[in-house]
PDB file of C-alpha atoms in Angstrom:
ATOM      1  CA  MET A 150    -195.419  -7.630  58.466  1.00 72.00           C
ATOM      2  CA  GLY A 151    -192.389  -9.830  58.577  1.00 90.00           C
ATOM      3  CA  MET A 152    -188.736 -10.231  57.914  1.00 96.00           C
ATOM      4  CA  ASP A 153    -187.680 -11.154  54.389  1.00 97.00           C
ATOM      5  CA  ILE A 154    -184.193 -12.634  54.521  1.00 97.00           C
ATOM      6  CA  ASN A 155    -182.339 -13.069  51.244  1.00 98.00           C
ATOM      7  CA  GLY A 156    -179.233 -15.173  50.712  1.00 98.00           C
ATOM      8  CA  LEU A 157    -176.292 -13.228  49.272  1.00 98.00           C
ATOM      9  CA  ASN A 158    -174.604 -16.127  47.500  1.00 97.00           C
ATOM     10  CA  PRO A 159    -176.885 -19.139  47.913  1.00 97.00           C
ATOM     11  CA  THR A 160    -176.166 -22.640  46.743  1.00 93.00           C
ATOM     12  CA  ILE A 161    -178.380 -23.054  43.659  1.00 95.00           C
ATOM     13  CA  ILE A 162    -179.721 -26.262  42.148  1.00 94.00           C
ATOM     14  CA  GLY A 163    -181.674 -25.857  38.921  1.00 93.00           C
ATOM     15  CA  ASP A 164    -183.231 -22.755  37.383  1.00 93.00           C
ATOM     16  CA  GLU A 165    -185.724 -20.537  39.150  1.00 93.00           C
ATOM     17  CA  PRO A 166    -189.072 -20.505  37.334  1.00 93.00           C
ATOM     18  CA  VAL A 167    -189.827 -17.159  35.715  1.00 94.00           C
ATOM     19  CA  PHE A 168    -193.033 -15.492  36.859  1.00 94.00           C
ATOM     20  CA  PRO A 169    -195.353 -15.333  33.826  1.00 92.00           C
ATOM     21  CA  LYS A 170    -195.986 -11.804  32.502  1.00 93.00           C
ATOM     22  CA  ASP A 171    -199.488 -12.784  31.470  1.00 94.00           C
ATOM     23  CA  TRP A 172    -200.441 -14.167  34.909  1.00 95.00           C
ATOM     24  CA  ASP A 173    -203.977 -12.742  34.841  1.00 94.00           C
ATOM     25  CA  LYS A 174    -204.667 -14.520  31.542  1.00 94.00           C
ATOM     26  CA  LEU A 175    -203.421 -17.943  32.647  1.00 94.00           C
ATOM     27  CA  SER A 176    -205.732 -20.815  33.474  1.00 94.00           C
ATOM     28  CA  GLN A 177    -205.944 -21.990  37.065  1.00 95.00           C
ATOM     29  CA  LYS A 178    -204.061 -25.149  36.040  1.00 95.00           C
ATOM     30  CA  ALA A 179    -201.174 -23.087  34.615  1.00 94.00           C
ATOM     31  CA  LYS A 180    -201.060 -20.910  37.763  1.00 94.00           C
ATOM     32  CA  ASP A 181    -201.003 -24.012  39.959  1.00 94.00           C
ATOM     33  CA  CYS A 182    -198.195 -25.467  37.827  1.00 95.00           C
ATOM     34  CA  TYR A 183    -196.097 -22.295  38.261  1.00 95.00           C
ATOM     35  CA  ARG A 184    -196.717 -22.284  42.031  1.00 96.00           C
ATOM     36  CA  GLU A 185    -195.646 -25.935  42.284  1.00 95.00           C
ATOM     37  CA  LEU A 186    -192.446 -25.292  40.300  1.00 95.00           C
ATOM     38  CA  ASP A 187    -191.678 -22.231  42.458  1.00 95.00           C
ATOM     39  CA  LYS A 188    -192.286 -24.236  45.649  1.00 94.00           C
ATOM     40  CA  GLU A 189    -189.975 -27.039  44.456  1.00 95.00           C
ATOM     41  CA  TYR A 190    -187.271 -24.512  43.542  1.00 95.00           C
ATOM     42  CA  HIS A 191    -187.331 -23.009  47.051  1.00 93.00           C
ATOM     43  CA  ILE A 192    -187.323 -26.458  48.712  1.00 94.00           C
ATOM     44  CA  ASP A 193    -184.299 -27.459  46.599  1.00 96.00           C
ATOM     45  CA  ASN A 194    -182.576 -24.112  47.305  1.00 97.00           C
ATOM     46  CA  PRO A 195    -183.110 -23.314  51.007  1.00 97.00           C
ATOM     47  CA  GLY A 196    -180.419 -20.611  51.029  1.00 98.00           C
ATOM     48  CA  VAL A 197    -182.248 -18.324  48.607  1.00 97.00           C
ATOM     49  CA  TYR A 198    -184.923 -16.964  50.918  1.00 97.00           C
ATOM     50  CA  PHE A 199    -186.232 -17.243  54.464  1.00 98.00           C
ATOM     51  CA  ARG A 200    -189.254 -15.492  55.929  1.00 97.00           C
ATOM     52  CA  ALA A 201    -190.475 -15.056  59.481  1.00 97.00           C
ATOM     53  CA  ASN A 202    -193.371 -12.994  60.726  1.00 96.00           C
ATOM     54  CA  ILE A 203    -192.501 -10.353  63.289  1.00 93.00           C
ATOM     55  CA  TRP A 204    -193.987 -12.400  66.159  1.00 93.00           C
ATOM     56  CA  SER A 205    -191.664 -15.341  65.497  1.00 95.00           C
ATOM     57  CA  TRP A 206    -188.653 -13.302  64.355  1.00 97.00           C
ATOM     58  CA  ARG A 207    -188.328 -11.414  67.663  1.00 95.00           C
ATOM     59  CA  PRO A 208    -187.597 -14.581  69.691  1.00 96.00           C
ATOM     60  CA  MET A 209    -185.413 -15.914  66.884  1.00 97.00           C
ATOM     61  CA  HIS A 210    -183.490 -12.623  66.890  1.00 97.00           C
ATOM     62  CA  LEU A 211    -183.032 -12.839  70.667  1.00 95.00           C
ATOM     63  CA  ALA A 212    -181.834 -16.436  70.241  1.00 96.00           C
ATOM     64  CA  ILE A 213    -179.227 -15.129  67.768  1.00 97.00           C
ATOM     65  CA  ILE A 214    -178.109 -12.548  70.342  1.00 96.00           C
ATOM     66  CA  MET A 215    -177.871 -15.290  73.014  1.00 94.00           C
ATOM     67  CA  ALA A 216    -175.967 -17.592  70.636  1.00 96.00           C
ATOM     68  CA  ASN A 217    -173.543 -14.768  69.834  1.00 97.00           C
ATOM     69  CA  GLU A 218    -172.819 -14.229  73.540  1.00 96.00           C
ATOM     70  CA  LEU A 219    -172.636 -17.900  74.564  1.00 95.00           C
ATOM     71  CA  HIS A 220    -170.482 -19.004  71.614  1.00 96.00           C
ATOM     72  CA  HIS A 221    -168.380 -15.820  71.307  1.00 96.00           C
ATOM     73  CA  LEU A 222    -169.255 -15.370  67.629  1.00 96.00           C
ATOM     74  CA  ASP A 223    -168.090 -11.740  67.470  1.00 94.00           C
ATOM     75  CA  ILE A 224    -171.117 -10.478  65.558  1.00 97.00           C
ATOM     76  CA  SER A 225    -170.918  -6.714  65.983  1.00 96.00           C
ATOM     77  CA  PRO A 226    -173.517  -4.938  68.140  1.00 97.00           C
ATOM     78  CA  ASP A 227    -174.537  -2.817  65.121  1.00 97.00           C
ATOM     79  CA  VAL A 228    -175.232  -5.908  62.999  1.00 97.00           C
ATOM     80  CA  LEU A 229    -177.044  -7.665  65.857  1.00 97.00           C
ATOM     81  CA  ASP A 230    -179.218  -4.615  66.476  1.00 97.00           C
ATOM     82  CA  GLY A 231    -179.824  -4.161  62.745  1.00 97.00           C
ATOM     83  CA  MET A 232    -181.101  -7.736  62.447  1.00 97.00           C
ATOM     84  CA  GLY A 233    -184.171  -6.573  64.344  1.00 95.00           C
ATOM     85  CA  TYR A 234    -185.243  -4.398  61.423  1.00 95.00           C
ATOM     86  CA  ASN A 235    -185.807  -4.653  57.675  1.00 94.00           C
ATOM     87  CA  SER A 236    -182.700  -2.552  57.102  1.00 94.00           C
ATOM     88  CA  GLY A 237    -180.346  -4.757  55.079  1.00 96.00           C
ATOM     89  CA  HIS A 238    -178.277  -5.969  58.031  1.00 97.00           C
ATOM     90  CA  GLY A 239    -177.045  -9.527  58.235  1.00 98.00           C
ATOM     91  CA  LEU A 240    -173.971 -11.692  58.053  1.00 98.00           C
ATOM     92  CA  LYS A 241    -171.831 -11.291  54.956  1.00 97.00           C
ATOM     93  CA  THR A 242    -169.994 -14.612  54.660  1.00 98.00           C
ATOM     94  CA  GLN A 243    -170.794 -18.313  54.675  1.00 98.00           C
ATOM     95  CA  ASP A 244    -168.254 -18.845  57.476  1.00 98.00           C
ATOM     96  CA  GLU A 245    -170.162 -16.412  59.723  1.00 98.00           C
ATOM     97  CA  CYS A 246    -173.434 -18.128  58.830  1.00 98.00           C
ATOM     98  CA  ASN A 247    -171.970 -21.573  59.574  1.00 98.00           C
ATOM     99  CA  ALA A 248    -170.762 -20.394  62.994  1.00 98.00           C
ATOM    100  CA  LEU A 249    -174.221 -19.001  63.807  1.00 98.00           C
ATOM    101  CA  ALA A 250    -175.869 -22.193  62.510  1.00 98.00           C
ATOM    102  CA  GLU A 251    -173.670 -24.307  64.801  1.00 98.00           C
ATOM    103  CA  ALA A 252    -174.507 -22.131  67.813  1.00 98.00           C
ATOM    104  CA  LEU A 253    -178.236 -22.292  67.071  1.00 98.00           C
ATOM    105  CA  GLU A 254    -177.994 -26.067  66.516  1.00 98.00           C
ATOM    106  CA  ASP A 255    -176.578 -26.408  70.045  1.00 97.00           C
ATOM    107  CA  MET A 256    -179.528 -24.427  71.388  1.00 96.00           C
ATOM    108  CA  VAL A 257    -182.050 -26.479  69.388  1.00 97.00           C
ATOM    109  CA  GLU A 258    -180.435 -29.771  70.432  1.00 97.00           C
ATOM    110  CA  ASN A 259    -180.711 -28.722  74.081  1.00 96.00           C
ATOM    111  CA  MET A 260    -184.372 -27.829  73.564  1.00 96.00           C
ATOM    112  CA  HIS A 261    -185.092 -31.196  71.911  1.00 97.00           C
ATOM    113  CA  LYS A 262    -183.501 -32.992  74.875  1.00 97.00           C
ATOM    114  CA  ARG A 263    -185.850 -31.093  77.201  1.00 96.00           C
ATOM    115  CA  GLY A 264    -188.912 -31.700  74.999  1.00 97.00           C
ATOM    116  CA  VAL A 265    -189.274 -28.014  74.082  1.00 97.00           C
ATOM    117  CA  GLU A 266    -191.270 -27.499  70.869  1.00 97.00           C
ATOM    118  CA  GLN A 267    -191.526 -23.713  70.994  1.00 97.00           C
ATOM    119  CA  PHE A 268    -189.999 -20.863  72.935  1.00 96.00           C
ATOM    120  CA  GLY A 269    -190.527 -17.191  73.449  1.00 95.00           C
ATOM    121  CA  PHE A 270    -189.432 -14.185  75.398  1.00 92.00           C
ATOM    122  CA  ASN A 271    -191.351 -11.699  77.473  1.00 90.00           C
ATOM    123  CA  LEU A 272    -191.300  -8.545  75.390  1.00 89.00           C
ATOM    124  CA  GLY A 273    -194.074  -6.892  77.393  1.00 85.00           C
ATOM    125  CA  MET A 274    -197.059  -8.293  75.498  1.00 87.00           C
ATOM    126  CA  TRP A 275    -199.156 -11.331  76.399  1.00 88.00           C
ATOM    127  CA  ASN A 276    -202.093 -13.202  74.841  1.00 86.00           C
ATOM    128  CA  ASP A 277    -204.808 -15.348  76.344  1.00 85.00           C
ATOM    129  CA  ARG A 278    -205.296 -18.196  73.848  1.00 83.00           C
ATOM    130  CA  SER A 279    -208.016 -19.951  75.858  1.00 77.00           C
ATOM    131  CA  SER A 280    -210.752 -18.827  73.451  1.00 67.00           C
ATOM    132  CA  VAL A 281    -209.862 -15.984  71.129  1.00 63.00           C
ATOM    133  CA  ASN A 282    -206.386 -14.468  71.011  1.00 59.00           C
ATOM    134  CA  LYS A 283    -206.703 -11.348  73.091  1.00 64.00           C
ATOM    135  CA  LEU A 284    -204.403  -9.022  74.955  1.00 65.00           C
ATOM    136  CA  LEU A 285    -204.588  -9.081  78.722  1.00 77.00           C
ATOM    137  CA  SER A 286    -205.503  -6.227  81.037  1.00 81.00           C
ATOM    138  CA  ASP A 287    -202.778  -3.831  82.135  1.00 86.00           C
ATOM    139  CA  GLY A 288    -202.912  -5.303  85.658  1.00 89.00           C
ATOM    140  CA  ASP A 289    -202.469  -8.862  84.418  1.00 88.00           C
ATOM    141  CA  THR A 290    -199.651  -7.750  82.108  1.00 88.00           C
ATOM    142  CA  GLU A 291    -197.857  -6.076  85.027  1.00 90.00           C
ATOM    143  CA  LYS A 292    -198.155  -9.248  87.127  1.00 90.00           C
ATOM    144  CA  LEU A 293    -196.843 -11.394  84.272  1.00 91.00           C
ATOM    145  CA  ASN A 294    -193.943  -8.998  83.706  1.00 90.00           C
ATOM    146  CA  GLU A 295    -193.024  -9.403  87.384  1.00 90.00           C
ATOM    147  CA  LEU A 296    -193.184 -13.210  87.168  1.00 90.00           C
ATOM    148  CA  TYR A 297    -191.319 -13.371  83.831  1.00 91.00           C
ATOM    149  CA  PRO A 298    -188.773 -10.535  83.537  1.00 89.00           C
ATOM    150  CA  THR A 299    -188.328  -8.819  80.173  1.00 85.00           C
ATOM    151  CA  GLY A 300    -186.022 -10.776  77.901  1.00 81.00           C
ATOM    152  CA  GLU A 301    -186.330 -13.996  79.905  1.00 83.00           C
ATOM    153  CA  LEU A 302    -186.462 -17.187  77.838  1.00 90.00           C
ATOM    154  CA  ILE A 303    -189.782 -19.005  78.275  1.00 94.00           C
ATOM    155  CA  THR A 304    -190.128 -22.637  77.176  1.00 95.00           C
ATOM    156  CA  LYS A 305    -193.189 -23.952  79.056  1.00 93.00           C
ATOM    157  CA  PHE A 306    -196.603 -23.017  77.709  1.00 91.00           C
ATOM    158  CA  PRO A 307    -199.097 -21.929  78.688  1.00 91.00           C
ATOM    159  CA  VAL A 308    -197.264 -19.984  81.400  1.00 91.00           C
ATOM    160  CA  LYS A 309    -198.383 -20.469  84.993  1.00 83.00           C
ATOM    161  CA  PHE A 310    -200.446 -17.488  86.012  1.00 80.00           C
ATOM    162  CA  LYS A 311    -204.046 -18.103  87.082  1.00 78.00           C
ATOM    163  CA  ASP A 312    -206.164 -21.162  87.729  1.00 76.00           C
ATOM    164  CA  ASP A 313    -209.129 -19.832  85.736  1.00 75.00           C
ATOM    165  CA  GLY A 314    -208.584 -21.786  82.523  1.00 74.00           C
ATOM    166  CA  SER A 315    -206.562 -19.030  80.872  1.00 82.00           C
ATOM    167  CA  LYS A 316    -203.889 -20.137  78.419  1.00 87.00           C
ATOM    168  CA  ILE A 317    -201.347 -17.348  78.621  1.00 90.00           C
ATOM    169  CA  TYR A 318    -198.507 -17.034  76.119  1.00 91.00           C
ATOM    170  CA  PRO A 319    -196.040 -14.250  75.426  1.00 91.00           C
ATOM    171  CA  SER A 320    -196.992 -12.573  72.154  1.00 89.00           C
ATOM    172  CA  HIS A 321    -193.603 -13.438  70.658  1.00 93.00           C
ATOM    173  CA  VAL A 322    -193.171 -17.219  70.305  1.00 95.00           C
ATOM    174  CA  VAL A 323    -191.364 -19.316  67.710  1.00 97.00           C
ATOM    175  CA  ALA A 324    -191.530 -23.036  66.978  1.00 97.00           C
ATOM    176  CA  VAL A 325    -188.215 -24.872  67.304  1.00 98.00           C
ATOM    177  CA  ASP A 326    -188.761 -26.392  63.839  1.00 97.00           C
ATOM    178  CA  HIS A 327    -188.924 -22.857  62.376  1.00 98.00           C
ATOM    179  CA  VAL A 328    -185.494 -22.183  63.907  1.00 98.00           C
ATOM    180  CA  GLU A 329    -184.317 -25.402  62.244  1.00 98.00           C
ATOM    181  CA  GLU A 330    -185.543 -24.028  58.894  1.00 98.00           C
ATOM    182  CA  PHE A 331    -183.488 -20.889  59.556  1.00 98.00           C
ATOM    183  CA  ILE A 332    -180.439 -23.052  60.346  1.00 98.00           C
ATOM    184  CA  LEU A 333    -180.899 -24.833  56.987  1.00 98.00           C
ATOM    185  CA  PHE A 334    -181.100 -21.410  55.317  1.00 98.00           C
ATOM    186  CA  LEU A 335    -177.897 -20.319  57.116  1.00 98.00           C
ATOM    187  CA  ARG A 336    -176.038 -23.433  55.909  1.00 98.00           C
ATOM    188  CA  ASN A 337    -176.853 -22.600  52.273  1.00 98.00           C
ATOM    189  CA  CYS A 338    -177.149 -18.796  51.928  1.00 98.00           C
ATOM    190  CA  GLY A 339    -173.563 -17.530  51.524  1.00 98.00           C
ATOM    191  CA  GLY A 340    -174.401 -14.582  53.806  1.00 98.00           C
ATOM    192  CA  PHE A 341    -177.696 -12.761  54.102  1.00 98.00           C
ATOM    193  CA  GLU A 342    -179.479  -9.428  54.282  1.00 98.00           C
ATOM    194  CA  ILE A 343    -182.775  -8.707  56.015  1.00 97.00           C
ATOM    195  CA  TYR A 344    -185.338  -6.558  54.159  1.00 92.00           C
TER     196      TYR A 344
END
């Protein structure tokens, strides 16, 4: 599951390739050709579509909420809340998107200066990535929630917890370069809706 974010009035270069009606009858070479053309179209037109899985969208969404507060963007609480769901919420104008992009760029620039490559928030779920991704015990989760309060920004991974070789991460983490892809989308989308 993820968040599909569509530009309302994206900057468009070139024509989008049309998905072949006879896809099942095409050769592998023809399918690969279509996929390559579609990939090039989306690279050339970053404001058309952006996707994030739910695990990376949650921290990105919280970063948007933080950016709104720190930069006084005046995004309404209803829109901010709605951005957490596939409900059609989003910003409606390019000016709003540019303001959010600038605020997120400030955050990303600060993270680059500190050497941060990914960040997350404690949303009550943790993983031990030392061998196989697994959820921690209720007791360990409670201890982590005490050390890292809910909603707290976390930028150093794995988090300090035990000296037993565990590599503990909050379940919701996003790479800074994925946020940069979202900023590029914002600069070119003409407003957006999340579905």
